[in-house]
Structures are given as C-alpha cells and as structure tokens.
PDB file of C-alpha atoms in Angstrom:
ATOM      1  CA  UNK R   1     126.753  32.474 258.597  1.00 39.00           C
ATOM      2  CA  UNK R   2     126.181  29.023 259.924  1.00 40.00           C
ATOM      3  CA  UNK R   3     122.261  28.606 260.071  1.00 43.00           C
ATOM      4  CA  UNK R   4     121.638  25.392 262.223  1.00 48.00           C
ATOM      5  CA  UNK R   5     117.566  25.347 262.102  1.00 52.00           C
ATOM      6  CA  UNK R   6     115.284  24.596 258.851  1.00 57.00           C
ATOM      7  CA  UNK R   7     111.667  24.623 257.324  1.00 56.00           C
ATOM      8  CA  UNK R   8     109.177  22.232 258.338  1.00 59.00           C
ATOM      9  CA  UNK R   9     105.314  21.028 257.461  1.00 58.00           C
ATOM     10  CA  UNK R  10     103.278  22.664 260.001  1.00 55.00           C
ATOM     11  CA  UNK R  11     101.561  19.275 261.125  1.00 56.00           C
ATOM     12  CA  UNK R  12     104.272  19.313 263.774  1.00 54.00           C
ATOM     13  CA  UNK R  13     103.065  21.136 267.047  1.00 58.00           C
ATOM     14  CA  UNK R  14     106.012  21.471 269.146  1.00 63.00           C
ATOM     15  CA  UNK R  15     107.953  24.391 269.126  1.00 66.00           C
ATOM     16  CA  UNK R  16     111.908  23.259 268.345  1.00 69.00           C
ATOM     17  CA  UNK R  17     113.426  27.018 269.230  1.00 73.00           C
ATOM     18  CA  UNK R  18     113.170  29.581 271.655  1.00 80.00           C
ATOM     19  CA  UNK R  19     112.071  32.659 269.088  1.00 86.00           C
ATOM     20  CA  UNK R  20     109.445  30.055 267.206  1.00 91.00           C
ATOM     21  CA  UNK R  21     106.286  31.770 266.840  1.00 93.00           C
ATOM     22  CA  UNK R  22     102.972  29.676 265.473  1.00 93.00           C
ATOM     23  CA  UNK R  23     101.139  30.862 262.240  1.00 93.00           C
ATOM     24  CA  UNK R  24      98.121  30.524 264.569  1.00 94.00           C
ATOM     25  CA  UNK R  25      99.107  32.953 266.708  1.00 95.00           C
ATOM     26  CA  UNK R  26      99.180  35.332 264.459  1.00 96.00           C
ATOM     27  CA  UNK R  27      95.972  37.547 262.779  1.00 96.00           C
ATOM     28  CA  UNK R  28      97.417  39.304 259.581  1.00 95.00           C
ATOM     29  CA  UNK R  29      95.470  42.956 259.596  1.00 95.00           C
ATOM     30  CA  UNK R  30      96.275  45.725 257.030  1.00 93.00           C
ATOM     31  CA  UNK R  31      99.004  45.388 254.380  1.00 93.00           C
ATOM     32  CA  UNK R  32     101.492  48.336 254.943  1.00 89.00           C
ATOM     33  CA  UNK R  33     104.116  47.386 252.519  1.00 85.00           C
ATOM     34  CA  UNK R  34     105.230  44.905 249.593  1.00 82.00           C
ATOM     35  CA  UNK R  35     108.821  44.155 247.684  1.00 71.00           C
ATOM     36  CA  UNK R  36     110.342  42.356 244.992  1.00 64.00           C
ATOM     37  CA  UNK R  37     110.745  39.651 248.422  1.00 69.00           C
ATOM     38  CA  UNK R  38     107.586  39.595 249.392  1.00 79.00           C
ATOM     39  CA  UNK R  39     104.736  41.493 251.690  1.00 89.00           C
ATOM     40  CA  UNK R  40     105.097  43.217 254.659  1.00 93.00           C
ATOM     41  CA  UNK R  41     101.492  43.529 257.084  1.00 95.00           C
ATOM     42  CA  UNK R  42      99.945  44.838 260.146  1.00 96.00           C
ATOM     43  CA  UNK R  43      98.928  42.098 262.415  1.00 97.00           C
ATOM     44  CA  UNK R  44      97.805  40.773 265.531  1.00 96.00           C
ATOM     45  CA  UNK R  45     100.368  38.338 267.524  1.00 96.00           C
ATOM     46  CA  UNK R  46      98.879  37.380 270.857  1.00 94.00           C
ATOM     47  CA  UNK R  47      96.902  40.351 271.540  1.00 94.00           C
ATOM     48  CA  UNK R  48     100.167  42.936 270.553  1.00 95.00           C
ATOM     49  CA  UNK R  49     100.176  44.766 267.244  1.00 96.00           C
ATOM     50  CA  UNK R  50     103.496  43.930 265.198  1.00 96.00           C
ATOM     51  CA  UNK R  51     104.918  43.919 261.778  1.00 95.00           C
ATOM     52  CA  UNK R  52     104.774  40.456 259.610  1.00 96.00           C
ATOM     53  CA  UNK R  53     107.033  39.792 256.409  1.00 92.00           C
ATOM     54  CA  UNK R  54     105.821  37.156 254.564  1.00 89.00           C
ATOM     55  CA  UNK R  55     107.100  35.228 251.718  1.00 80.00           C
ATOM     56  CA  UNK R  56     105.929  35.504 248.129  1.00 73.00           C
ATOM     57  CA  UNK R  57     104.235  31.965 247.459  1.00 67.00           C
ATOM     58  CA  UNK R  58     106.205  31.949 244.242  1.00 58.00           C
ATOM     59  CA  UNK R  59     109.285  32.569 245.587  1.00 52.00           C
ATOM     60  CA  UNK R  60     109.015  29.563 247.662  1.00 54.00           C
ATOM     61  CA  UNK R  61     111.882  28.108 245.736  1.00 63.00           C
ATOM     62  CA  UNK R  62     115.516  26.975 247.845  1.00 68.00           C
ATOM     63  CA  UNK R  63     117.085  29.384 247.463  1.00 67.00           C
ATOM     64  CA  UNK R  64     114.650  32.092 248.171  1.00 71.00           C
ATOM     65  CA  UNK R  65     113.676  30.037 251.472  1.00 72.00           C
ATOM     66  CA  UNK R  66     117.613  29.893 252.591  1.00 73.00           C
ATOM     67  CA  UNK R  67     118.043  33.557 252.124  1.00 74.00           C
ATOM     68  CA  UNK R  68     114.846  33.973 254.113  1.00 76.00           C
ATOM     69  CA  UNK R  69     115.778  31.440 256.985  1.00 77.00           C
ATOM     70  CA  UNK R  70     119.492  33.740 256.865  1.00 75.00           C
ATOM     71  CA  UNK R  71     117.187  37.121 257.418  1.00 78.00           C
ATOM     72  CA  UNK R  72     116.078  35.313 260.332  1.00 80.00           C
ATOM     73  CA  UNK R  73     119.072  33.948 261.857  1.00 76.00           C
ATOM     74  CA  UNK R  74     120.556  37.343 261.503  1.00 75.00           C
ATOM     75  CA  UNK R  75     117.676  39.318 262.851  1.00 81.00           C
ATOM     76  CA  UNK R  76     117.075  37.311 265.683  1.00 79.00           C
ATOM     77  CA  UNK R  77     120.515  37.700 266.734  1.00 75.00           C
ATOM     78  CA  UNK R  78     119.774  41.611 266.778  1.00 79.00           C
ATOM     79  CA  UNK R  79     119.327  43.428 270.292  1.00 78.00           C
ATOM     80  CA  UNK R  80     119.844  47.227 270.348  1.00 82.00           C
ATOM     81  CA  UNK R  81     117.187  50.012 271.557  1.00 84.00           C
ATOM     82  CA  UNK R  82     117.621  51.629 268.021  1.00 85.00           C
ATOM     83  CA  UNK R  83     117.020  48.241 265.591  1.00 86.00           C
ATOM     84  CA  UNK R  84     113.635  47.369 265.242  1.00 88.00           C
ATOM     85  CA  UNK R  85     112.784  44.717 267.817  1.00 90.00           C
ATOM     86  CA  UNK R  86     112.636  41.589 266.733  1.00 91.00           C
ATOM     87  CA  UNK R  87     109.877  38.805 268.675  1.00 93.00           C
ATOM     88  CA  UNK R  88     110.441  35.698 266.502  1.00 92.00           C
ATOM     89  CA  UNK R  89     109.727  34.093 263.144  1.00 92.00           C
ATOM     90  CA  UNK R  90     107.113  30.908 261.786  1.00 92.00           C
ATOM     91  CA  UNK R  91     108.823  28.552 260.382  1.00 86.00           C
ATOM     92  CA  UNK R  92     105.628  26.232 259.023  1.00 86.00           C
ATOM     93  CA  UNK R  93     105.541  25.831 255.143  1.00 81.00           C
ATOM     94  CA  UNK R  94     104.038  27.957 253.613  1.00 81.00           C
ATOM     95  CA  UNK R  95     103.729  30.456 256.248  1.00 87.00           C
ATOM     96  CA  UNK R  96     106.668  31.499 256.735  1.00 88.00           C
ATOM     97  CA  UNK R  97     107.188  34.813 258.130  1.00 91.00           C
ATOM     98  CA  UNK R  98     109.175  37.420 260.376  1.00 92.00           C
ATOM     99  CA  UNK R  99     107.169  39.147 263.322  1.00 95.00           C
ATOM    100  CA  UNK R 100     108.994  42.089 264.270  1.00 94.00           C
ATOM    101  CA  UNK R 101     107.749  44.853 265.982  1.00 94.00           C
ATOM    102  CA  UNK R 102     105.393  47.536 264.401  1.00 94.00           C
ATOM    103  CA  UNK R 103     106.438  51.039 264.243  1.00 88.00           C
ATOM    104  CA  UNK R 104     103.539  53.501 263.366  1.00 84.00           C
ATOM    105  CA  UNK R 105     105.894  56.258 262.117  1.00 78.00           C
ATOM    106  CA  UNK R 106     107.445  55.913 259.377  1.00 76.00           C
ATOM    107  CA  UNK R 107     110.393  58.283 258.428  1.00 78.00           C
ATOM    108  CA  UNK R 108     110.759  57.670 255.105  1.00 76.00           C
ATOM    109  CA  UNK R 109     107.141  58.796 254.640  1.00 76.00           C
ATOM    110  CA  UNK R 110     107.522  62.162 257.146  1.00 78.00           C
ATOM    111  CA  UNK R 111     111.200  62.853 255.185  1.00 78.00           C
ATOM    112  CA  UNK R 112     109.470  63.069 252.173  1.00 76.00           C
ATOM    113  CA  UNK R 113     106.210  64.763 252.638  1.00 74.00           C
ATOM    114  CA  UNK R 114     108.095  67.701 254.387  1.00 61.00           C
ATOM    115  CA  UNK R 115     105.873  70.636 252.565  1.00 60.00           C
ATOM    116  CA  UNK R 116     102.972  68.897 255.228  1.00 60.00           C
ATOM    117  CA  UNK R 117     105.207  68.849 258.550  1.00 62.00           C
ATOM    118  CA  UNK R 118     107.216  71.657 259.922  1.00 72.00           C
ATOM    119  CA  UNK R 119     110.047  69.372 261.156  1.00 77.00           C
ATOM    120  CA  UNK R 120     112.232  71.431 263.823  1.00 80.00           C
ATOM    121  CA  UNK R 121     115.766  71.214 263.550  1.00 81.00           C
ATOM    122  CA  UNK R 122     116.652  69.957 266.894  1.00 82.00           C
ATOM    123  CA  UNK R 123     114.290  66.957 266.241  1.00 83.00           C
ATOM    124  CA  UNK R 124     116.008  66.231 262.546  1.00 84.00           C
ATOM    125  CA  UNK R 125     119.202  65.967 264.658  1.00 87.00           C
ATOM    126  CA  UNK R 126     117.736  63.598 266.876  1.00 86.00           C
ATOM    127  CA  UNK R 127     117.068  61.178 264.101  1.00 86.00           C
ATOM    128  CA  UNK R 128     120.375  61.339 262.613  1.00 87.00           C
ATOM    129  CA  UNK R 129     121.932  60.714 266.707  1.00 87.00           C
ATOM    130  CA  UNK R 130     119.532  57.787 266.478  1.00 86.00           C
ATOM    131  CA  UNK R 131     120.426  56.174 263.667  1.00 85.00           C
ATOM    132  CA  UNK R 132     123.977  56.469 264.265  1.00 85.00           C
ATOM    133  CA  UNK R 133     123.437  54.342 267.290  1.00 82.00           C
ATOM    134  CA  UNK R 134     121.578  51.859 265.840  1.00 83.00           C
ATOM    135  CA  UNK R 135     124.196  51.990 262.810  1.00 79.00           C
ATOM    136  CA  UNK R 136     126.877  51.620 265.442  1.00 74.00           C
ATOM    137  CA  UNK R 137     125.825  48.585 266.474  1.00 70.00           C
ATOM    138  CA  UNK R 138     125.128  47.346 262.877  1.00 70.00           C
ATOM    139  CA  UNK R 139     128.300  48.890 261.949  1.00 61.00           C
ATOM    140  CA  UNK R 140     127.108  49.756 258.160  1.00 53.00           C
ATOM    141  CA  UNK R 141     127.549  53.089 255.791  1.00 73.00           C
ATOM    142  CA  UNK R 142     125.973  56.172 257.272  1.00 80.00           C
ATOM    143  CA  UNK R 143     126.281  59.250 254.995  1.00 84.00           C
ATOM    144  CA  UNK R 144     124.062  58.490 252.654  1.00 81.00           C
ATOM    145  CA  UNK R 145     121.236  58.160 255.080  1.00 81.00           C
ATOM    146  CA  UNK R 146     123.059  61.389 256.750  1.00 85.00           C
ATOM    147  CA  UNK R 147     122.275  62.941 253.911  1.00 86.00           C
ATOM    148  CA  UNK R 148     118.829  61.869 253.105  1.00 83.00           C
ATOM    149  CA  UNK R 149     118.006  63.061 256.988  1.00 83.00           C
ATOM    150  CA  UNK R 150     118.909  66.921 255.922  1.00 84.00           C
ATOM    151  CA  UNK R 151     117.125  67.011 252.394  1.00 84.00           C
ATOM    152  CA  UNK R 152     114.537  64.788 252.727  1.00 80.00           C
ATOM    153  CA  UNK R 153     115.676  63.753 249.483  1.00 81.00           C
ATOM    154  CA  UNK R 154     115.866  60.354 247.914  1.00 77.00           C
ATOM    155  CA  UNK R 155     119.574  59.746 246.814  1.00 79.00           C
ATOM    156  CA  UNK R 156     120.440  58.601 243.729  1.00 79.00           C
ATOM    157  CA  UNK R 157     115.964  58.959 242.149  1.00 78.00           C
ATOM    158  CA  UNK R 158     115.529  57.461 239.061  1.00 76.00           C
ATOM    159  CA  UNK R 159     118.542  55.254 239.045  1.00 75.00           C
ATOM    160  CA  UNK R 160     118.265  51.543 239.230  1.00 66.00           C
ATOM    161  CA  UNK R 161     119.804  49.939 242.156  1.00 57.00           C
ATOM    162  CA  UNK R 162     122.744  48.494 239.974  1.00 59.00           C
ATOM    163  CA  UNK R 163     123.109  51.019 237.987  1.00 73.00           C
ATOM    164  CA  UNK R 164     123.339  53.062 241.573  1.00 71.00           C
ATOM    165  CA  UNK R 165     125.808  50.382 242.852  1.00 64.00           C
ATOM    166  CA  UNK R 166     128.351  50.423 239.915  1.00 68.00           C
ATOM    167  CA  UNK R 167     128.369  54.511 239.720  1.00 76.00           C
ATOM    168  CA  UNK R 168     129.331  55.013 243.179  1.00 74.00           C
ATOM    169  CA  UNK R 169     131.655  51.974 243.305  1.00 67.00           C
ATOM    170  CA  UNK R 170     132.939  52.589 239.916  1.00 70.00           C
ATOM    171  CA  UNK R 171     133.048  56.328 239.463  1.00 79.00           C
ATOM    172  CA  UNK R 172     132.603  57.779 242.908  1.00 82.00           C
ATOM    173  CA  UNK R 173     128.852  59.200 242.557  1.00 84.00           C
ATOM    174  CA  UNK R 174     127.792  60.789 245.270  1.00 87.00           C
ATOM    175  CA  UNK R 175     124.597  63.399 245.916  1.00 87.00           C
ATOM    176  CA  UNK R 176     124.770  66.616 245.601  1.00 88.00           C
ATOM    177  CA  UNK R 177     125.729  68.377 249.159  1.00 89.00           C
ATOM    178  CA  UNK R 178     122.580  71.059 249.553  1.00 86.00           C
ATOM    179  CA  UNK R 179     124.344  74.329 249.563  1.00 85.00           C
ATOM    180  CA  UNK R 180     121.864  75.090 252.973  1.00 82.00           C
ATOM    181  CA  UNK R 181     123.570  72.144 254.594  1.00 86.00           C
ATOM    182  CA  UNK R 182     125.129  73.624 257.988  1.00 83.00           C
ATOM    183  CA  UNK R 183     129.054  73.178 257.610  1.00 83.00           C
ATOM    184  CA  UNK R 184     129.522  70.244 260.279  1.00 88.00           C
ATOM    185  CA  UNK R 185     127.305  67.852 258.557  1.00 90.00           C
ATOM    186  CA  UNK R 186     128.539  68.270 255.200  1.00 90.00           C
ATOM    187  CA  UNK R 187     131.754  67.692 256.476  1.00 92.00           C
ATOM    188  CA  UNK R 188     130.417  64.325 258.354  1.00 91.00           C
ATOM    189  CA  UNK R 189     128.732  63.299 254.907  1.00 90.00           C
ATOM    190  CA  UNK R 190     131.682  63.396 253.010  1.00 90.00           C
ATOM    191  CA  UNK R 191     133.990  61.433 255.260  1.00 91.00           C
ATOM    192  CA  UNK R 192     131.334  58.952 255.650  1.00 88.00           C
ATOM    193  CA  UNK R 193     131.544  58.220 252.028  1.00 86.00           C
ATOM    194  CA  UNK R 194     135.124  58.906 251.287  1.00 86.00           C
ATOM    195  CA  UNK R 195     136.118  56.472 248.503  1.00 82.00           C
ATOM    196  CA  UNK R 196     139.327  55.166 251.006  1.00 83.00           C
ATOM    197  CA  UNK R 197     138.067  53.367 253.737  1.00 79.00           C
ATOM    198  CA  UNK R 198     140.855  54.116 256.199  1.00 84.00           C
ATOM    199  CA  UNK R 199     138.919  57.703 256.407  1.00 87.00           C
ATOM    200  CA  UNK R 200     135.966  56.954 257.276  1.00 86.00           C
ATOM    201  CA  UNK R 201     135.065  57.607 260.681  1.00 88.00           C
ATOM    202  CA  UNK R 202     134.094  54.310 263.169  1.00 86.00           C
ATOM    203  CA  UNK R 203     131.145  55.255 264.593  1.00 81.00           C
ATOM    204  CA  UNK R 204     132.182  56.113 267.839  1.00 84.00           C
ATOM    205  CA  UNK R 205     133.956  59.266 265.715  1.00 89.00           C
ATOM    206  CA  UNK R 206     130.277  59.731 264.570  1.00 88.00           C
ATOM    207  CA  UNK R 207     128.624  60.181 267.930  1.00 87.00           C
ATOM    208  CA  UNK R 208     131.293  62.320 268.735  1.00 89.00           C
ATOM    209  CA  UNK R 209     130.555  64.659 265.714  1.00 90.00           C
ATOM    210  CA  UNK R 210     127.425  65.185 265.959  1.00 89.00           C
ATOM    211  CA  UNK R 211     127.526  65.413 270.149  1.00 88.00           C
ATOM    212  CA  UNK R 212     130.037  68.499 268.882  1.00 89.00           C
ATOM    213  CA  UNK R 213     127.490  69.801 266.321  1.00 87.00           C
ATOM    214  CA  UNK R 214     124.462  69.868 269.213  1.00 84.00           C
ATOM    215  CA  UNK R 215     126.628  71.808 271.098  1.00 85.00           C
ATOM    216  CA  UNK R 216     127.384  74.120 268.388  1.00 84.00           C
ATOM    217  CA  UNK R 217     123.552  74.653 267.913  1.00 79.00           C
ATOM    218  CA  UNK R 218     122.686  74.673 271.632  1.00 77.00           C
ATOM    219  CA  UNK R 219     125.294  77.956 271.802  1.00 80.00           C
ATOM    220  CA  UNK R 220     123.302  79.690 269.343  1.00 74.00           C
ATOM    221  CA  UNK R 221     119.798  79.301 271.109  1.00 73.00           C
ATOM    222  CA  UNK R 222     118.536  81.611 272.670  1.00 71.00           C
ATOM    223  CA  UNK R 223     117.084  81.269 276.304  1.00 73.00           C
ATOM    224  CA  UNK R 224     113.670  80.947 274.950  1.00 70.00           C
ATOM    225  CA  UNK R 225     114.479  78.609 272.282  1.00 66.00           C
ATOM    226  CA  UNK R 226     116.165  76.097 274.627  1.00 64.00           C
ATOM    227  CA  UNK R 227     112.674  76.421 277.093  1.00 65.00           C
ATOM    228  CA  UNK R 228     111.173  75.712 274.103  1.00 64.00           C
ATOM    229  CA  UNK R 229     112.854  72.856 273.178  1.00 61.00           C
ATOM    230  CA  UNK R 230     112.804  71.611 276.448  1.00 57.00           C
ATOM    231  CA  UNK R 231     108.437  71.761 276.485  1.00 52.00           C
ATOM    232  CA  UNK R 232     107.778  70.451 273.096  1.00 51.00           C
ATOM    233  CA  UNK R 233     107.441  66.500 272.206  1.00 48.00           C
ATOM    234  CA  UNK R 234     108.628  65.262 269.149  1.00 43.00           C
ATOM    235  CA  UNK R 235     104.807  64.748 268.185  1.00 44.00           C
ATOM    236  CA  UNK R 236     104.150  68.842 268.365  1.00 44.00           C
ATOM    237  CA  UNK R 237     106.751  69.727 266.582  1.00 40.00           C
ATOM    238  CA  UNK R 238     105.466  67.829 263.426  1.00 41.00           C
ATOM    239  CA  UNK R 239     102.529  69.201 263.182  1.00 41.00           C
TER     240      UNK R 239
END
C-alpha cells in the first residue's frame, strides 16, 4: 500500500487531511482493552463516545509507527454498515491514535459467557449473516469465526498464534466440528476452510448458504415461534 501522509510534532495547528482529528479533541475515559500493540480506551471526541487505540510509548520506534500509519491508511479507506466505523486518526507525536467508533457489546465477551445469556438461535444466525457481510466486503477467511459463532468456543485455546499458524498451514488443523452443529453449517465450515482454495466459497456463495439455512429453520417454526421472533429485540433475548 502506498501511504502518502506522515507523523508530525504537534506544534503545527492546521489540519493537512480530511480524517485528521486533534489530540485535543479528544478526552480518553475508561480503558476497555490493551495488546502486545498498544491500548485500546473509551473516550470522549467532541461530545460523542468512541473507541481510541493508542500507541505503546515504547513502541514508538519506525517501524512500529509505519505499521501504525498503514492501520490507518487502510482503515480509513473502510466504509461498510458491518465494519466498525471509522471517524479519523491524530497524527501528533506522541499521540498518536485511531478514533473509531465505540461499540458497547462486545461478542467475544457474550460468546463466551454463554452459561449467563440464553442466546436464541435465530439471533446466533443473525451474527453469523452479519459478519459475512462485513467479511464480504473485507473479503477474508470466515469459517473459523463460523465456527466460533455456534460453540462459543475459542479455536485453537492454548496454542500460540504461530504455533496456530504453522499447524493449520502445515498440517491442516482444524477445530473440532460440535457433533450438535445443525448439518448446513458444518457443511459451510468446512468449505470455508478447505485446504484448496478453488473450493472455497466467494462470499456471495456464503450469503446464499446461510439465506438457504434461515429458510430451512423458518419451515420448522411453528406459528407461534415466528410471532415470537417477530416481537422480541435482540436485547430480550439475551437476557
């Protein structure tokens, strides 16, 4: 990628691009989250709550700061309804940050503490629609997080990212398909992740799929299930 903008001392005031936010404009609040990278917080950007991913200090090296200023030329060139929005970046040394929007559910979180929520199935299946859209447009891997969606399991626990990387590369690891999985998903999983790329479906296939599967699952409702469906939020049926 071709980045044509840079770092600069924040003594200057003017704003030299269109997505340039200023580190005064923004109030960091809570931390919510923090990587090998650096931290991600809660804050306050013009009166609108958003998410801010900042920079270790020590990591404040070149080649740290170009990988950084490449996160930000690629997210600010992402638009889609199911992508995390993106409203601009600081660019001022040392604050350099992302400011992205701020989501206040987090799935990971409500995958994995299932034994609290009562998660209906019709909702689950709305998540995985989702995220096929916005992987559509990002046009990445998709079974995996498939996958993750029905078991609210983390793939792979306990391994190491390269150690993850070289068994599923290498020697074809792949999780274990639940045996509870309904038959059309398992079947979307493992094309997803087929070792020969020519069989993996685009993602167009995907929606497709899983438009087939809701169908599938609509048939079998009965007339007081689909009312049901119809009446509930998302929010009451996590409850």
């Amino acid at each position: 990628m071709s980045l044509s903008f840079s770092f600069r001392e924040p003594k200057e005031k003017v704003k030299e691009y269109e997505w340039e936010i200023k580190w005064k404009e923004i109030r960091l609040e809570e931390k919510v989250g923090e990587g090998s990278f650096g931290e991600v917080f809660r804050a306050n950007w013009l009166g609108t709550t958003v998410a801010v991913k900042t920079m270790h200090n020590s990591d404040s090296n070149a080649l740290k700061m170009d990988k950084f200023l490449g996160e930000i030329a690629l997210t600010s060139t992402l638009h889609h309804p199911n992508i995390v929005l993106f409203y601009g970046a600081c660019v001022e040394v040392p604050n350099v940050c992302l400011v992205m929007e701020y989501l206040t559910t987090n799935l990971y979180d409500l995958l994995h503490n299932r034994s609290q929520h009562q998660i209906h199935f019709y909702i689950l299946h709305r998540f995985a629609c989702d995220v096929a859209r916005g992987m559509k447009y990002l046009h990445r891997s998709y079974g995996i997080v498939l996958w993750e969606l029905i078991t609210a399991q983390e793939p792979y626990s306990g391994m190491e990212s390269m150690e993850v990387a070289y068994a599923a590369a290498e020697r074809g690891l792949r999780p274990a398909i639940p045996s509870v999985c309904p038959e059309g998903y398992s079947e979307l999983m493992q094309r997803c992740w087929s070792d020969e790329p020519d069989e993996r479906p685009d993602f167009t296939e995907v929606m497709v799929v899983l438009f087939e599967i809701k169908r599938s699952f609509e048939n079998l409702m009965t007339p007081a299930m689909r009312a049901s469906t119809r009446r509930k939020s998302m929010v009451e049926y996590i409850e």
